[in-house]
Short mmCIF file of N, CA, C and O in Angstrom, two decimals:
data_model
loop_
_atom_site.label_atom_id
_atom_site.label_comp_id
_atom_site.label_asym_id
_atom_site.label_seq_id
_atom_site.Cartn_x
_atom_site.Cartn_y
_atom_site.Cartn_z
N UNK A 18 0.85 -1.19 0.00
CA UNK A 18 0.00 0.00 0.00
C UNK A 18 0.88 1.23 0.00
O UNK A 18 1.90 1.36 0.67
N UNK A 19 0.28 2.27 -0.95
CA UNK A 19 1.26 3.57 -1.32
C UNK A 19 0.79 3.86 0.46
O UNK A 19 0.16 3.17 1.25
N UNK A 20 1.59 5.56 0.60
CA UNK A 20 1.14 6.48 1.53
C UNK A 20 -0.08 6.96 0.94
O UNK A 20 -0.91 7.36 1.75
N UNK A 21 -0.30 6.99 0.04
CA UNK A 21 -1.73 8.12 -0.36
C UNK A 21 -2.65 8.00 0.24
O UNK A 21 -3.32 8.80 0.88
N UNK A 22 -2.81 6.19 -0.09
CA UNK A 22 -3.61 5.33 0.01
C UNK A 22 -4.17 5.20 1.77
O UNK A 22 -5.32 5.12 2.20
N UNK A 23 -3.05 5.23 2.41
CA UNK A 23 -2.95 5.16 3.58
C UNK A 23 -3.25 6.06 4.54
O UNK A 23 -3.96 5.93 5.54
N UNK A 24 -2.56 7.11 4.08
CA UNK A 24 -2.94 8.46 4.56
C UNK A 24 -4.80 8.71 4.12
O UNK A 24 -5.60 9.04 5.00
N UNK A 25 -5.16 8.50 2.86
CA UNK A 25 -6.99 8.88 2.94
C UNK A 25 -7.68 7.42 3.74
O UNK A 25 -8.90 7.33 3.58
N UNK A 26 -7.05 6.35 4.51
CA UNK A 26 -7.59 5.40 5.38
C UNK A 26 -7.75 5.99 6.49
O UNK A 26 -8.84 5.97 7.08
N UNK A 27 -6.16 6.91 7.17
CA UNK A 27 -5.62 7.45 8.44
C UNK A 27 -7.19 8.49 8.51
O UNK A 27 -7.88 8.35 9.52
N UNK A 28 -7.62 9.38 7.55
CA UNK A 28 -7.91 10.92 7.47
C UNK A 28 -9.47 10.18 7.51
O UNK A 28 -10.28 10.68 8.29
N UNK A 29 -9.81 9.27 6.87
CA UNK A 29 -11.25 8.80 7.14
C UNK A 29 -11.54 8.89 8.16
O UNK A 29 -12.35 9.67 8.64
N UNK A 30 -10.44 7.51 9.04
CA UNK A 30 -11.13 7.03 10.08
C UNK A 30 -10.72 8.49 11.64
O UNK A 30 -11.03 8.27 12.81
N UNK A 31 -10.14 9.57 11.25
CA UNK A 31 -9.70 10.95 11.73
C UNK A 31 -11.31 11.42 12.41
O UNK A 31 -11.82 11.71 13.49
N UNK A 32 -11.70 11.24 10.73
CA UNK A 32 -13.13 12.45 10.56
C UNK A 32 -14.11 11.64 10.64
O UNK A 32 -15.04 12.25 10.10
N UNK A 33 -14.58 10.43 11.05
CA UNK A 33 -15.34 9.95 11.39
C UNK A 33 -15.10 9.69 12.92
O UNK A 33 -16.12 9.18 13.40
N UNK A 34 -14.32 9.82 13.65
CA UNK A 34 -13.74 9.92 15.07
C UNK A 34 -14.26 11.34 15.63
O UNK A 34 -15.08 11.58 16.51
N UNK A 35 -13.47 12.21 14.78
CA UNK A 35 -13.95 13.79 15.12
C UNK A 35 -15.52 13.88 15.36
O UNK A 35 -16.13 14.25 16.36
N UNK A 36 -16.11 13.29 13.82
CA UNK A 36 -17.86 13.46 13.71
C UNK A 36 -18.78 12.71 14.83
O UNK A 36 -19.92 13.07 15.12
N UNK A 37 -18.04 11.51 15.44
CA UNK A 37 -18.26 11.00 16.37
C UNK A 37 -18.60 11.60 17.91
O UNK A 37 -19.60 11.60 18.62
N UNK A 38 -17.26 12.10 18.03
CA UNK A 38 -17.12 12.86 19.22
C UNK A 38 -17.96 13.90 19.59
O UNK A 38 -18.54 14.05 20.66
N UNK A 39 -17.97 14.85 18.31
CA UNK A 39 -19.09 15.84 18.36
C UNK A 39 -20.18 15.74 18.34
O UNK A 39 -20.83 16.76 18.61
N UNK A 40 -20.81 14.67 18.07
CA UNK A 40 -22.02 14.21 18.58
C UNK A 40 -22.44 13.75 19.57
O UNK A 40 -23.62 13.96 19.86
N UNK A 41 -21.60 12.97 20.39
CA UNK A 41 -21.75 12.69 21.57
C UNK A 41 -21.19 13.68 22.49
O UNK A 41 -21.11 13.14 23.60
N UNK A 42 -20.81 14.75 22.52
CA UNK A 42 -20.60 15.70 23.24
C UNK A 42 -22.37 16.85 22.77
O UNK A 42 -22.84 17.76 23.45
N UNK A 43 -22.65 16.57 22.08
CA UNK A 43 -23.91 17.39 21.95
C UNK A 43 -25.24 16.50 22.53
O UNK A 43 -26.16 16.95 23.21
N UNK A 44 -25.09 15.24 22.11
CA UNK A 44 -25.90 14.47 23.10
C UNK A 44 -26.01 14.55 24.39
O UNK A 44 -26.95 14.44 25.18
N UNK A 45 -24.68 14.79 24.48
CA UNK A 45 -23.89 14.27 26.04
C UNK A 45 -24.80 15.96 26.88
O UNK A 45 -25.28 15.90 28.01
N UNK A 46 -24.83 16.94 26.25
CA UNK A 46 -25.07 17.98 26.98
C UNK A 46 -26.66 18.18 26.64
O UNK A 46 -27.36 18.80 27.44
N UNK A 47 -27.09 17.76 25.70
CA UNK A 47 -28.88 17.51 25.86
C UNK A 47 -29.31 16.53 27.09
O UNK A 47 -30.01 16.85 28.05
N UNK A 48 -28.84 15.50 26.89
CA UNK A 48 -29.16 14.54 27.93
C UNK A 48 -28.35 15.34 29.58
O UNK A 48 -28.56 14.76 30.64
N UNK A 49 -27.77 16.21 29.56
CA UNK A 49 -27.37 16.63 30.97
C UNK A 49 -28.08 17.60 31.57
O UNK A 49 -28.35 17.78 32.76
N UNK A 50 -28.44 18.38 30.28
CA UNK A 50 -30.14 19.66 30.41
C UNK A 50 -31.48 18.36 31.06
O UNK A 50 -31.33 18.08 32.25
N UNK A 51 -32.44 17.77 30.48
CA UNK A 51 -32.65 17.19 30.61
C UNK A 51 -32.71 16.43 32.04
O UNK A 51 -33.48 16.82 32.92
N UNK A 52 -31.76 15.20 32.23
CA UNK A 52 -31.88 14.99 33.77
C UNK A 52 -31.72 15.99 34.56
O UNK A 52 -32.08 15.69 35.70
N UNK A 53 -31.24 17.34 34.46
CA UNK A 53 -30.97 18.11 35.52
C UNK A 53 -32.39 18.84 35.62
O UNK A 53 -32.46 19.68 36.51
N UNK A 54 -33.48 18.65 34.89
CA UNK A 54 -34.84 19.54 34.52
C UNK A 54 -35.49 18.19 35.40
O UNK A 54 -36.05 18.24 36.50
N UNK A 55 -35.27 17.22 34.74
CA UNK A 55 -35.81 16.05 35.99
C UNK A 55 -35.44 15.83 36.94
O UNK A 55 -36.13 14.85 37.22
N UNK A 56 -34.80 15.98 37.78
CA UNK A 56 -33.96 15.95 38.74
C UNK A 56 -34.39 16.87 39.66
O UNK A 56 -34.52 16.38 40.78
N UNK A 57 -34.75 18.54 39.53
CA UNK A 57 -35.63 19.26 39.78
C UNK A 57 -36.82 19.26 39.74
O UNK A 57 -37.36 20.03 40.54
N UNK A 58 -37.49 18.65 39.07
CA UNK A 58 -38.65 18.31 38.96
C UNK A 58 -39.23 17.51 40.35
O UNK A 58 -40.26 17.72 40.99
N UNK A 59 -38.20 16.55 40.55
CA UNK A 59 -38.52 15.37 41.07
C UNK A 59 -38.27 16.25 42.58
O UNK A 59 -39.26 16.56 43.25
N UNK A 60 -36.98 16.58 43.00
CA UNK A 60 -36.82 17.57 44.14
C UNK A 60 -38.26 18.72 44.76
O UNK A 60 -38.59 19.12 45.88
N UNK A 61 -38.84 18.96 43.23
CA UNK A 61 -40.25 20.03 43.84
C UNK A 61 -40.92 18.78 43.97
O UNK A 61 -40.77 18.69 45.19
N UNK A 62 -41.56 17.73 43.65
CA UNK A 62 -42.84 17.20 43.98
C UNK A 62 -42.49 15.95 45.06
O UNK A 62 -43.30 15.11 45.43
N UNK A 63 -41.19 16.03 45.45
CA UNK A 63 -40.88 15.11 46.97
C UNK A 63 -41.58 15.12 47.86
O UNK A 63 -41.76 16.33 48.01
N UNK A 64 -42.30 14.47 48.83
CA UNK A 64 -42.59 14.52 49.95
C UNK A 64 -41.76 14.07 50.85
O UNK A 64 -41.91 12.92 51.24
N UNK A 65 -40.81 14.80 51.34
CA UNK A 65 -39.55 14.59 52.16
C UNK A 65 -39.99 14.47 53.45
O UNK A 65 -39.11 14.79 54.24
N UNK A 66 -41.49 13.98 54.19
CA UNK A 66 -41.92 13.50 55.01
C UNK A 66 -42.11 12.25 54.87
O UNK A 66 -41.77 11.48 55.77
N UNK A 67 -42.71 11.79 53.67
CA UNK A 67 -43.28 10.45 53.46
C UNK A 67 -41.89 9.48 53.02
O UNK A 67 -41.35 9.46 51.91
N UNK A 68 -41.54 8.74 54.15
CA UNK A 68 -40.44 7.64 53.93
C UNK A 68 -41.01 6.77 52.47
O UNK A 68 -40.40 7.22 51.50
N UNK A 69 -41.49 6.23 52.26
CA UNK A 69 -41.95 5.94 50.70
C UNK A 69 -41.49 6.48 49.81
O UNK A 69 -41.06 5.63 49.03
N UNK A 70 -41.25 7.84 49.31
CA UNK A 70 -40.80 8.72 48.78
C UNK A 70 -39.50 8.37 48.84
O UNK A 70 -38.91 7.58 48.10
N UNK A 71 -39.07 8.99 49.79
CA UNK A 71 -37.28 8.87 49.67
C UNK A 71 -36.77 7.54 49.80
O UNK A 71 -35.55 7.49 49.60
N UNK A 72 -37.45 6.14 50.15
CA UNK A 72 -36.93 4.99 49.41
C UNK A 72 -37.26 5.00 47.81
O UNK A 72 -36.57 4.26 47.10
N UNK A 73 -38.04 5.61 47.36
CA UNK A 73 -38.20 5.53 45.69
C UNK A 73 -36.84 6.48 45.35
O UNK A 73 -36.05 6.10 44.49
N UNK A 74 -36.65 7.60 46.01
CA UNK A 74 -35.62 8.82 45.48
C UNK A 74 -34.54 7.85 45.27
O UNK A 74 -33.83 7.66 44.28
N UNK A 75 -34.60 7.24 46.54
CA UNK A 75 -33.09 6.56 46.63
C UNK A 75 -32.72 5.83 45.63
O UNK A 75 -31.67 5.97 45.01
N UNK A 76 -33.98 4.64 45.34
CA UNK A 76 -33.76 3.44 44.59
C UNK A 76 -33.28 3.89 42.75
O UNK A 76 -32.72 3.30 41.83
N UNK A 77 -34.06 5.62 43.04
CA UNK A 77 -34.18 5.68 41.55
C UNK A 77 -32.61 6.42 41.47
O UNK A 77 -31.99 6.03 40.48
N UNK A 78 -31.80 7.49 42.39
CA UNK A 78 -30.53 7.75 42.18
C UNK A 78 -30.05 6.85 42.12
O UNK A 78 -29.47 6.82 41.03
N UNK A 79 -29.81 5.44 42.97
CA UNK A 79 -28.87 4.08 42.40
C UNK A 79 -29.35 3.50 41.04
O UNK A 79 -28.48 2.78 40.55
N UNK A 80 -30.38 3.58 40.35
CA UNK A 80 -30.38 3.40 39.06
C UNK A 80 -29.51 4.41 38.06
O UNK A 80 -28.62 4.14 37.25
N UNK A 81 -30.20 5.84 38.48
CA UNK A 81 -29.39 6.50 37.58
C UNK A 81 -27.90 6.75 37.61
O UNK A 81 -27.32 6.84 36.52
N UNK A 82 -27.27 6.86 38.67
CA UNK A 82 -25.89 6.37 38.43
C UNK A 82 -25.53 5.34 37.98
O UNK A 82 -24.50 5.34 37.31
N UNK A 83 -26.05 4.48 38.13
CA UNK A 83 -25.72 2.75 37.48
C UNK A 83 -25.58 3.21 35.87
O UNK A 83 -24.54 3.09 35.22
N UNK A 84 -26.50 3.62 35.51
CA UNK A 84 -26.41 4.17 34.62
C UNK A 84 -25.70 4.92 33.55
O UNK A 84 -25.35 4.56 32.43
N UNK A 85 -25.58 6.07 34.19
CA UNK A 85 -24.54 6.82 33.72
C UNK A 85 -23.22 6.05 33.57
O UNK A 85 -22.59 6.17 32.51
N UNK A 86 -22.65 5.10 34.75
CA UNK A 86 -21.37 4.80 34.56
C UNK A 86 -21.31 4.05 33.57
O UNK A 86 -20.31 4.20 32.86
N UNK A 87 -22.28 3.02 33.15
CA UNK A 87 -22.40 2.20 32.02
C UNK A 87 -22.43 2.89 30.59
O UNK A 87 -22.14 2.35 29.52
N UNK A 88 -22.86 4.21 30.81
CA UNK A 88 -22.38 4.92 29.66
C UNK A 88 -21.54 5.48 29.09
O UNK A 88 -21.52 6.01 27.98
N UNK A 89 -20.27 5.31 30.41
CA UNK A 89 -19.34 6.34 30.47
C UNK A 89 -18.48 5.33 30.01
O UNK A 89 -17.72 5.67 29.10
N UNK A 90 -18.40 4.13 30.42
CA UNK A 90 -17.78 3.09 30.34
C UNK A 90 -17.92 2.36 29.10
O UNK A 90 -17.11 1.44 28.94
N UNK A 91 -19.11 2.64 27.81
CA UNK A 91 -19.46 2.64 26.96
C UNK A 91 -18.67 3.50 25.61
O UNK A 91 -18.25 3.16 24.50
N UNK A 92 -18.72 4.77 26.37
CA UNK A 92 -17.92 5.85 25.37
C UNK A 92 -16.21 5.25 25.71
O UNK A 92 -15.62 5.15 24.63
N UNK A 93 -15.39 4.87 26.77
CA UNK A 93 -13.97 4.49 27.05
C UNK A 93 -13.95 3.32 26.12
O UNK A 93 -12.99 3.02 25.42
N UNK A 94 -15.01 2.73 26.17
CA UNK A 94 -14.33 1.15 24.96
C UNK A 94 -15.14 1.80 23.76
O UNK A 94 -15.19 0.83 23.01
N UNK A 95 -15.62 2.55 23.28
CA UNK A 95 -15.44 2.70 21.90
C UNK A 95 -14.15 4.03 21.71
O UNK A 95 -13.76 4.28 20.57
N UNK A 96 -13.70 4.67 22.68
CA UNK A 96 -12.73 5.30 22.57
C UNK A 96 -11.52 4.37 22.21
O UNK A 96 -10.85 4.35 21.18
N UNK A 97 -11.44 3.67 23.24
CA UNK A 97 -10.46 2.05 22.87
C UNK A 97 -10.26 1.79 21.64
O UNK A 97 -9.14 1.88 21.13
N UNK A 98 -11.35 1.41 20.95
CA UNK A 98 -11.60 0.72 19.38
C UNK A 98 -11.61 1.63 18.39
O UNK A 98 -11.93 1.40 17.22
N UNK A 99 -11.32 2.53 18.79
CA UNK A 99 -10.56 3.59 17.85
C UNK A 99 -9.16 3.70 17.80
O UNK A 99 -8.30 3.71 16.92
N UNK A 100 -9.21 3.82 19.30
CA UNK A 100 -7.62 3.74 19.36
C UNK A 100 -6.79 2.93 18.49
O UNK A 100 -5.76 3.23 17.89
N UNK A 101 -7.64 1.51 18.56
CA UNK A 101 -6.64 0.26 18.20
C UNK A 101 -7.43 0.61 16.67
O UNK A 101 -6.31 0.89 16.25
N UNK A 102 -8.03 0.77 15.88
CA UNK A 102 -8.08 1.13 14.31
C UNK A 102 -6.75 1.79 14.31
O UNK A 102 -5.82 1.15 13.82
N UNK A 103 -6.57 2.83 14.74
CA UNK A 103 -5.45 4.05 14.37
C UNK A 103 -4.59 3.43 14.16
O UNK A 103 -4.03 3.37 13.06
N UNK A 104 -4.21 2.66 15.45
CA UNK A 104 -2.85 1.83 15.83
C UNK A 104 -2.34 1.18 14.66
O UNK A 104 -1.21 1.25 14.17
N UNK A 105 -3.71 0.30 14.15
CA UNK A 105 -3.48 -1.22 13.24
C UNK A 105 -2.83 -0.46 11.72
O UNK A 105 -1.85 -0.84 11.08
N UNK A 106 -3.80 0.82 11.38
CA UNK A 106 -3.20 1.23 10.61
C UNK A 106 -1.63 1.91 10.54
O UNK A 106 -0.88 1.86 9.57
N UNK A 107 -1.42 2.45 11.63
CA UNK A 107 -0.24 2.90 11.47
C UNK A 107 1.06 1.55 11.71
O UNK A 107 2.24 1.79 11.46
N UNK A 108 0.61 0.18 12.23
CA UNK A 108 1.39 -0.89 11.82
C UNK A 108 1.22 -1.36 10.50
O UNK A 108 2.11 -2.07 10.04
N UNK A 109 0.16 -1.05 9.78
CA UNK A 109 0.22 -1.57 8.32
C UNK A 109 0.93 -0.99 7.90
O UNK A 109 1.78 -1.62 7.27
N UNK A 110 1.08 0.75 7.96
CA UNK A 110 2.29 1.71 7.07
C UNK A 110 3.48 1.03 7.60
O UNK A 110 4.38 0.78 6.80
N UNK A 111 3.58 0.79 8.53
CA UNK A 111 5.23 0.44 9.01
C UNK A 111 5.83 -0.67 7.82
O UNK A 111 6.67 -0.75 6.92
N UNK A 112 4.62 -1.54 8.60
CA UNK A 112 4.82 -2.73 8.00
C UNK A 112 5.45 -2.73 6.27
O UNK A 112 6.33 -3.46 5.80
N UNK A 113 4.67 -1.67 5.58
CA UNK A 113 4.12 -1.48 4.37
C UNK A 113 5.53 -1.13 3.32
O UNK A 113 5.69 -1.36 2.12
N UNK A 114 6.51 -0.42 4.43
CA UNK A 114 7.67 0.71 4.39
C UNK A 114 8.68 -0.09 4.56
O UNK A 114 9.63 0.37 3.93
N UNK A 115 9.03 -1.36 5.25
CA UNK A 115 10.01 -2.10 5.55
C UNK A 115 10.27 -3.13 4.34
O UNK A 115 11.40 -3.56 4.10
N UNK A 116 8.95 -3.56 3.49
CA UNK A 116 8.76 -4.23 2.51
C UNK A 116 9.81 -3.47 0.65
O UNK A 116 9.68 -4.08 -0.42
#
C-alpha cells in the first residue's frame, strides 16, 4: 500500500472519530439539560416526610448512576476501538515501508 492510500484510510477514520465525538458531546449535553430539569422536577414534587418517597428517590438515584457509569464506560471502549483502528493502521504503514 502507497502512503496516499494510507494516509486517505488514516484521514477517514480521523473524521469519522472527530464526527463522532461531536455528537456525543452534543448528546452528552442535551441529555445533561434534561436529567438536571428532571432531577428538579422530582426535588419540587418530593414529599420529604413520606419515607416511601425517599426509598423511591433513593432506589431511583442508584439506578441512575448505574447508569450513567455504564455509559461512560461505553464511550472508554469505543474510545479504545478507535484507538486500536489508528494503531493497526499505522502498523500496516510500518509494516508497508520495511517491505
Amino acid at each position: 500500500m502507497n502512503d496516499e492510500k494510507l494516509n486517505a484510510i488514516r484521514g477517514g477514520a480521523l473524521q469519522s472519530m472527530a464526527r463522532n465525538e461531536r455528537w456525543f458531546k452534543i448528546l452528552l449535553g442535551f441529555c445533561t439539560v434534561a436529567e438536571v430539569v428532571g432531577l428538579a422536577v422530582v426535588f419540587w414534587i418530593i414529599d420529604w416526610g413520606n419515607s416511601t418517597h425517599q426509598l423511591i428517590f433513593a432506589a431511583t438515584m442508584l439506578v441512575w448512576v448505574n447508569l450513567a457509569l455504564w455509559v461512560y464506560a461505553l464511550a472508554v471502549r469505543n474510545r479504545v476501538g478507535e484507538q486500536r483502528i489508528l494503531r493497526a493502521i499505522d502498523v500496516i504503514a510500518s509494516a508497508t515501508d520495511e517491505t
